[in-house]
PDB file of C-alpha atoms in Angstrom:
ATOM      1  CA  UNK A   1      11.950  13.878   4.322  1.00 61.00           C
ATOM      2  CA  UNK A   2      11.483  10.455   5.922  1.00 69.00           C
ATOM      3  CA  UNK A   3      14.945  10.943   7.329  1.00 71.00           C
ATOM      4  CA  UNK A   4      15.000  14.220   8.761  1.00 77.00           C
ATOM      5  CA  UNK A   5      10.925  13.704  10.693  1.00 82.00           C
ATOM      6  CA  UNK A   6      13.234  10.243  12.179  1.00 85.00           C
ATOM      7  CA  UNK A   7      16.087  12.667  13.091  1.00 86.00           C
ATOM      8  CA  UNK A   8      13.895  15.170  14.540  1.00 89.00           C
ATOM      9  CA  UNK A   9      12.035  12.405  17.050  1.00 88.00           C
ATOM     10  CA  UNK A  10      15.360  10.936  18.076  1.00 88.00           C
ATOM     11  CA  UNK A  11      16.665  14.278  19.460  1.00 91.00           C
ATOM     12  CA  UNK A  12      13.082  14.790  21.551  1.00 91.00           C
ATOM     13  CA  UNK A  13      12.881  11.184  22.646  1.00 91.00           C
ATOM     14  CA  UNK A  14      16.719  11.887  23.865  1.00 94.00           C
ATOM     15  CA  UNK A  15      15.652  15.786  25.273  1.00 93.00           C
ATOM     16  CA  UNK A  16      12.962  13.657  27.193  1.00 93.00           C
ATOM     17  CA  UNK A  17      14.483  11.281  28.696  1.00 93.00           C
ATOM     18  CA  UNK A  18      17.951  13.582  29.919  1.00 92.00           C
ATOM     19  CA  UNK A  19      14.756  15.650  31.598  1.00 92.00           C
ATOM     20  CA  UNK A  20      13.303  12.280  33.118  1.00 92.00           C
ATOM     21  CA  UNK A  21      16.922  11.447  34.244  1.00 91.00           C
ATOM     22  CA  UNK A  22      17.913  14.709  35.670  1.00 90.00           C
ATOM     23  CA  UNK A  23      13.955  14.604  37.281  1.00 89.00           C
ATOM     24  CA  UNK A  24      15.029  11.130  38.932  1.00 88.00           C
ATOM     25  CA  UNK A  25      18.399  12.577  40.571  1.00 86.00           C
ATOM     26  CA  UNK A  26      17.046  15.747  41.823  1.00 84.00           C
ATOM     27  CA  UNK A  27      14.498  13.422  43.937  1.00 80.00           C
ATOM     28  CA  UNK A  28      16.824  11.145  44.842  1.00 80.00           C
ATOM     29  CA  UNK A  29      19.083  13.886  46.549  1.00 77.00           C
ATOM     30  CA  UNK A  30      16.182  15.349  48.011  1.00 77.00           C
ATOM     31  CA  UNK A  31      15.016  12.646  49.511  1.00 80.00           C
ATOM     32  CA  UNK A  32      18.997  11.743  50.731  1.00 80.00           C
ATOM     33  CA  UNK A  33      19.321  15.434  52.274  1.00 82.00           C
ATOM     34  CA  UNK A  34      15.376  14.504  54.208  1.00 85.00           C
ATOM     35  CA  UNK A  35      16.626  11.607  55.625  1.00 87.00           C
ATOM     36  CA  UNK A  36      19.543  12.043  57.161  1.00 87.00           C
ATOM     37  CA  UNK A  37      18.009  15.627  58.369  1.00 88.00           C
ATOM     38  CA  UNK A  38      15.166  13.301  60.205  1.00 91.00           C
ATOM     39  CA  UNK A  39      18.320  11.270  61.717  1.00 92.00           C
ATOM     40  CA  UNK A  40      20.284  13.963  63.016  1.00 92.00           C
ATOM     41  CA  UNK A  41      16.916  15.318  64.480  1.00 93.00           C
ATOM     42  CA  UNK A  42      16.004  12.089  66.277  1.00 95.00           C
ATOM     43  CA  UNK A  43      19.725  11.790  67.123  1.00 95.00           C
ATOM     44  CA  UNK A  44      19.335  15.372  68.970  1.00 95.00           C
ATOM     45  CA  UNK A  45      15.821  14.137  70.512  1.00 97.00           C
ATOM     46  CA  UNK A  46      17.736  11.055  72.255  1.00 97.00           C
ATOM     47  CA  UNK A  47      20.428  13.251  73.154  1.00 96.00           C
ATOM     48  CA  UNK A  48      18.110  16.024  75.118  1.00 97.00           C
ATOM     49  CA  UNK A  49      16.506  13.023  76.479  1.00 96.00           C
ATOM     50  CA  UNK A  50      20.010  11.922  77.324  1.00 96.00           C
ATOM     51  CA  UNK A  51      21.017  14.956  78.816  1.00 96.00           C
ATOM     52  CA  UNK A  52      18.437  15.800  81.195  1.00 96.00           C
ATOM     53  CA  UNK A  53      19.042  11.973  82.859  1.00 96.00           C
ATOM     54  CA  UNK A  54      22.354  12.706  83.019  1.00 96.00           C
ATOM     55  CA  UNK A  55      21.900  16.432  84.545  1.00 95.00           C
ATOM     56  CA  UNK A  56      19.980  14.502  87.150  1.00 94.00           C
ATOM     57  CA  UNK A  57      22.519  11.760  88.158  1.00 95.00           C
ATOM     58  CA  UNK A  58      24.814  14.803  88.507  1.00 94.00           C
ATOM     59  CA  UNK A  59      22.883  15.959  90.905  1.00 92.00           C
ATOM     60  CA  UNK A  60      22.199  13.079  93.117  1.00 91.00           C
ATOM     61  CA  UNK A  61      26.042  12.338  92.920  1.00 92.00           C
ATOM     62  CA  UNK A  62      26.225  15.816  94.795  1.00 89.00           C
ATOM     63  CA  UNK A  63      25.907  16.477  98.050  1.00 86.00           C
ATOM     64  CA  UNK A  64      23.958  19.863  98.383  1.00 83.00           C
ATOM     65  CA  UNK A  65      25.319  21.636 101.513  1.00 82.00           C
ATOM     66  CA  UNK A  66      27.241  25.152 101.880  1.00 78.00           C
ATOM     67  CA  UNK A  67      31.033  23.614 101.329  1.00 82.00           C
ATOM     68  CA  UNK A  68      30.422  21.806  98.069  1.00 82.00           C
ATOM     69  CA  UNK A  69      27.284  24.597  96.462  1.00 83.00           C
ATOM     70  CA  UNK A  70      25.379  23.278  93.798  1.00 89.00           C
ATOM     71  CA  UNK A  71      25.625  22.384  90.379  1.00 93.00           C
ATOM     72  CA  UNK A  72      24.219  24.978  88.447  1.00 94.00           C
ATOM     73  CA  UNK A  73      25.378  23.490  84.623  1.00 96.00           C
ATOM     74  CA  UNK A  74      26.211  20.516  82.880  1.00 96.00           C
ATOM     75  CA  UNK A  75      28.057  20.478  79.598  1.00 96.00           C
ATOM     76  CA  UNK A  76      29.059  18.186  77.456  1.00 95.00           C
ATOM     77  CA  UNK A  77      29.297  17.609  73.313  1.00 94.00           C
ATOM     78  CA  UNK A  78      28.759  14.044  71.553  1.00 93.00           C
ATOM     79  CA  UNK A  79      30.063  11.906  70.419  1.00 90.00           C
ATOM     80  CA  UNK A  80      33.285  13.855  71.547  1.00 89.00           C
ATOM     81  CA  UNK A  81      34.432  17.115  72.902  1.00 88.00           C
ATOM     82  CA  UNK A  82      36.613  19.091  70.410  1.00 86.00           C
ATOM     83  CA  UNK A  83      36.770  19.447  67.045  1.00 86.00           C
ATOM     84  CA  UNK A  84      35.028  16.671  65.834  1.00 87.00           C
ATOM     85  CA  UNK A  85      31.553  17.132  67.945  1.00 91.00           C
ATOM     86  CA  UNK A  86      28.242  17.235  66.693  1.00 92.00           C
ATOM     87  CA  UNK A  87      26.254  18.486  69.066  1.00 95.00           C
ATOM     88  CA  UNK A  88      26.370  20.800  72.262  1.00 95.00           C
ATOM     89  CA  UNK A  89      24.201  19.519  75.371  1.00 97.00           C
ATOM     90  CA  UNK A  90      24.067  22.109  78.085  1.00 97.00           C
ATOM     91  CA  UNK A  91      21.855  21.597  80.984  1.00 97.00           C
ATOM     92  CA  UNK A  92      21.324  24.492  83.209  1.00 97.00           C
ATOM     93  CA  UNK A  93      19.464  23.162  86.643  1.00 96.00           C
ATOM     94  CA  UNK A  94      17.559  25.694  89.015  1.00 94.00           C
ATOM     95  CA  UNK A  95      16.438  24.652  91.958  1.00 90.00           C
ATOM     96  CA  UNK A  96      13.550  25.168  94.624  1.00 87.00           C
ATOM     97  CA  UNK A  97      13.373  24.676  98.484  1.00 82.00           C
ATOM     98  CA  UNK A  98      14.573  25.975 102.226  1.00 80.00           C
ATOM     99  CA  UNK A  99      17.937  26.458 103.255  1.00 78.00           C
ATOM    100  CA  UNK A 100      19.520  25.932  99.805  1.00 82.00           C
ATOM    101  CA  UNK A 101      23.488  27.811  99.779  1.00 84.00           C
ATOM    102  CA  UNK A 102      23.438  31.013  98.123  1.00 83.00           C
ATOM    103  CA  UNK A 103      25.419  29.484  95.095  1.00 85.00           C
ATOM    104  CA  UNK A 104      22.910  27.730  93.932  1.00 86.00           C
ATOM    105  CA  UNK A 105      20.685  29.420  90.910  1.00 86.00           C
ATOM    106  CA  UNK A 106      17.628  29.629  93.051  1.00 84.00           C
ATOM    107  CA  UNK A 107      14.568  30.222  91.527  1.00 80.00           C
ATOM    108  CA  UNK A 108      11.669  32.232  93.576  1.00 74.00           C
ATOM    109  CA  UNK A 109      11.715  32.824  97.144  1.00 68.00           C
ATOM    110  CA  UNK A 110      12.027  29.747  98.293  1.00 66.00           C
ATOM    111  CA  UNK A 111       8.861  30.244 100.664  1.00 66.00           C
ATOM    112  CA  UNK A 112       7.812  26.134 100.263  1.00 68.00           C
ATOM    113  CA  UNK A 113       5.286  24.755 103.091  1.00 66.00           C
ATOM    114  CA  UNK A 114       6.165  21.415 102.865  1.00 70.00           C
ATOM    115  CA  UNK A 115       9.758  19.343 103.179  1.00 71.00           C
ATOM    116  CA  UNK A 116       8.990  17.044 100.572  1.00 72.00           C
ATOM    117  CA  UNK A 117       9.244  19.366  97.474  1.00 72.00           C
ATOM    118  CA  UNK A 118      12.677  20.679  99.322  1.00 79.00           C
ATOM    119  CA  UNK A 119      15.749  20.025  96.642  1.00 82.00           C
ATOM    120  CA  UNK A 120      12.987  20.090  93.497  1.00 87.00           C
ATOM    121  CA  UNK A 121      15.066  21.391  90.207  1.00 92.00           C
ATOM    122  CA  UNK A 122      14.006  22.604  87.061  1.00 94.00           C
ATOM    123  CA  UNK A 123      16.316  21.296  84.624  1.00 96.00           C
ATOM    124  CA  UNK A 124      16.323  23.474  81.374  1.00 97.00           C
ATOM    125  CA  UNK A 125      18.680  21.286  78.647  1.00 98.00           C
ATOM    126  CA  UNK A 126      19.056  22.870  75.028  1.00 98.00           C
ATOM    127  CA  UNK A 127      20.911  20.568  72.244  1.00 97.00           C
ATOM    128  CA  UNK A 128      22.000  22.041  69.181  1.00 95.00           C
ATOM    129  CA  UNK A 129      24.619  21.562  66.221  1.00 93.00           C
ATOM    130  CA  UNK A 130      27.903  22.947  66.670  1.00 91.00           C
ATOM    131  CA  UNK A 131      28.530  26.305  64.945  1.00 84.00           C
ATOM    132  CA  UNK A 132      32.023  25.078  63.557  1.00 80.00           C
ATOM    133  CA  UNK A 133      30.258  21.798  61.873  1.00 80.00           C
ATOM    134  CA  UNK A 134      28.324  21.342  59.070  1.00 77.00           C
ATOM    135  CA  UNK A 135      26.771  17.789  59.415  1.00 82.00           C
ATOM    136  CA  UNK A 136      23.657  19.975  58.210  1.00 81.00           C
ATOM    137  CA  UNK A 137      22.332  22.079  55.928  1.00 80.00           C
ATOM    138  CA  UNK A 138      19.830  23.638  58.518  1.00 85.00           C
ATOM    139  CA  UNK A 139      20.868  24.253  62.200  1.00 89.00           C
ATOM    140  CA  UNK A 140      19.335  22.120  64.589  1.00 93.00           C
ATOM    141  CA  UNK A 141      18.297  23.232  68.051  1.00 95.00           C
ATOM    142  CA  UNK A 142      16.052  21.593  70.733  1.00 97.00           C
ATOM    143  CA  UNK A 143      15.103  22.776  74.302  1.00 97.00           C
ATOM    144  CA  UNK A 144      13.700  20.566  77.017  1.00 96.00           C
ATOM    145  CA  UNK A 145      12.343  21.686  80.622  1.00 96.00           C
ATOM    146  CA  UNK A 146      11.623  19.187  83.199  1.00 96.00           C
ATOM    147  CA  UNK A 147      10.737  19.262  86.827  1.00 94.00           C
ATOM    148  CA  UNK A 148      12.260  16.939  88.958  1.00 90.00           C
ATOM    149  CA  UNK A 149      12.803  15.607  92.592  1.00 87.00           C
ATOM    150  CA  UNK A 150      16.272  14.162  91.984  1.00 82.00           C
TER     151      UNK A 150
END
């Protein structure tokens, strides 16, 4: 009797501590799967961030007259383009003021009083995972709008 109450303990005190165990790992993955979604999310954040600066060197690299247009998008995937990219950035830039060239995405009649907020652009830049890549278990997508003078 002595033996078999001894036996009988042994196999819960084993049951328990496989639960504990299995308990443990399921946390630990959990907690794995959190933290590198938090990185890939402050990865995107820097990128919009990126993005929109770079969206607005492209525009002060370009002269704005009727010959060369506007540029109305920037595009680009990190950390390279192809296959092997992470993310999308896409920056689409409308812009506000007099005598702009009709290929520029204008937004609003243009009807400004003053010079100074001539060649403003709103600069709309969305960053999200790419469709063919699954760095994630949940998509990731982030849109930005800024107003600048570039």
């Amino acid at each position: 009797m002595k033996r078999g109450f001894t036996l009988i303990t042994a196999i819960i005190f084993i049951v328990l501590i496989a639960t504990i165990a299995a308990l443990s790992l399921s946390f630990s993955t959990f907690s794995t799967k959190q933290t590198s979604d938090l990185y890939l999310r402050e990865q995107a954040e820097l990128l919009l961030q990126s993005g929109t600066e770079f969206a607005l060197l492209a525009i002060s690299a370009h002269e704005i007259n009727a010959t060369n247009g506007c540029i109305n998008t920037v595009n680009a995937q990190y950390p390279q383009a192809g296959v092997n990219a992470l993310f999308d950035i896409n920056a689409t830039i409308y812009y506000i003021g007099n005598g702009l060239p009709l290929a520029c995405n204008i937004l609003g009649d243009n009807a400004l009083a003053t010079t100074d907020s001539n060649v403003t652009v709103i600069i709309d830049t969305v960053v999200e995972t790419t469709p063919g890549n699954n760095i994630s278990t949940e998509p990731i997508r982030l849109h930005r709008r800024t107003i600048q003078k570039p």
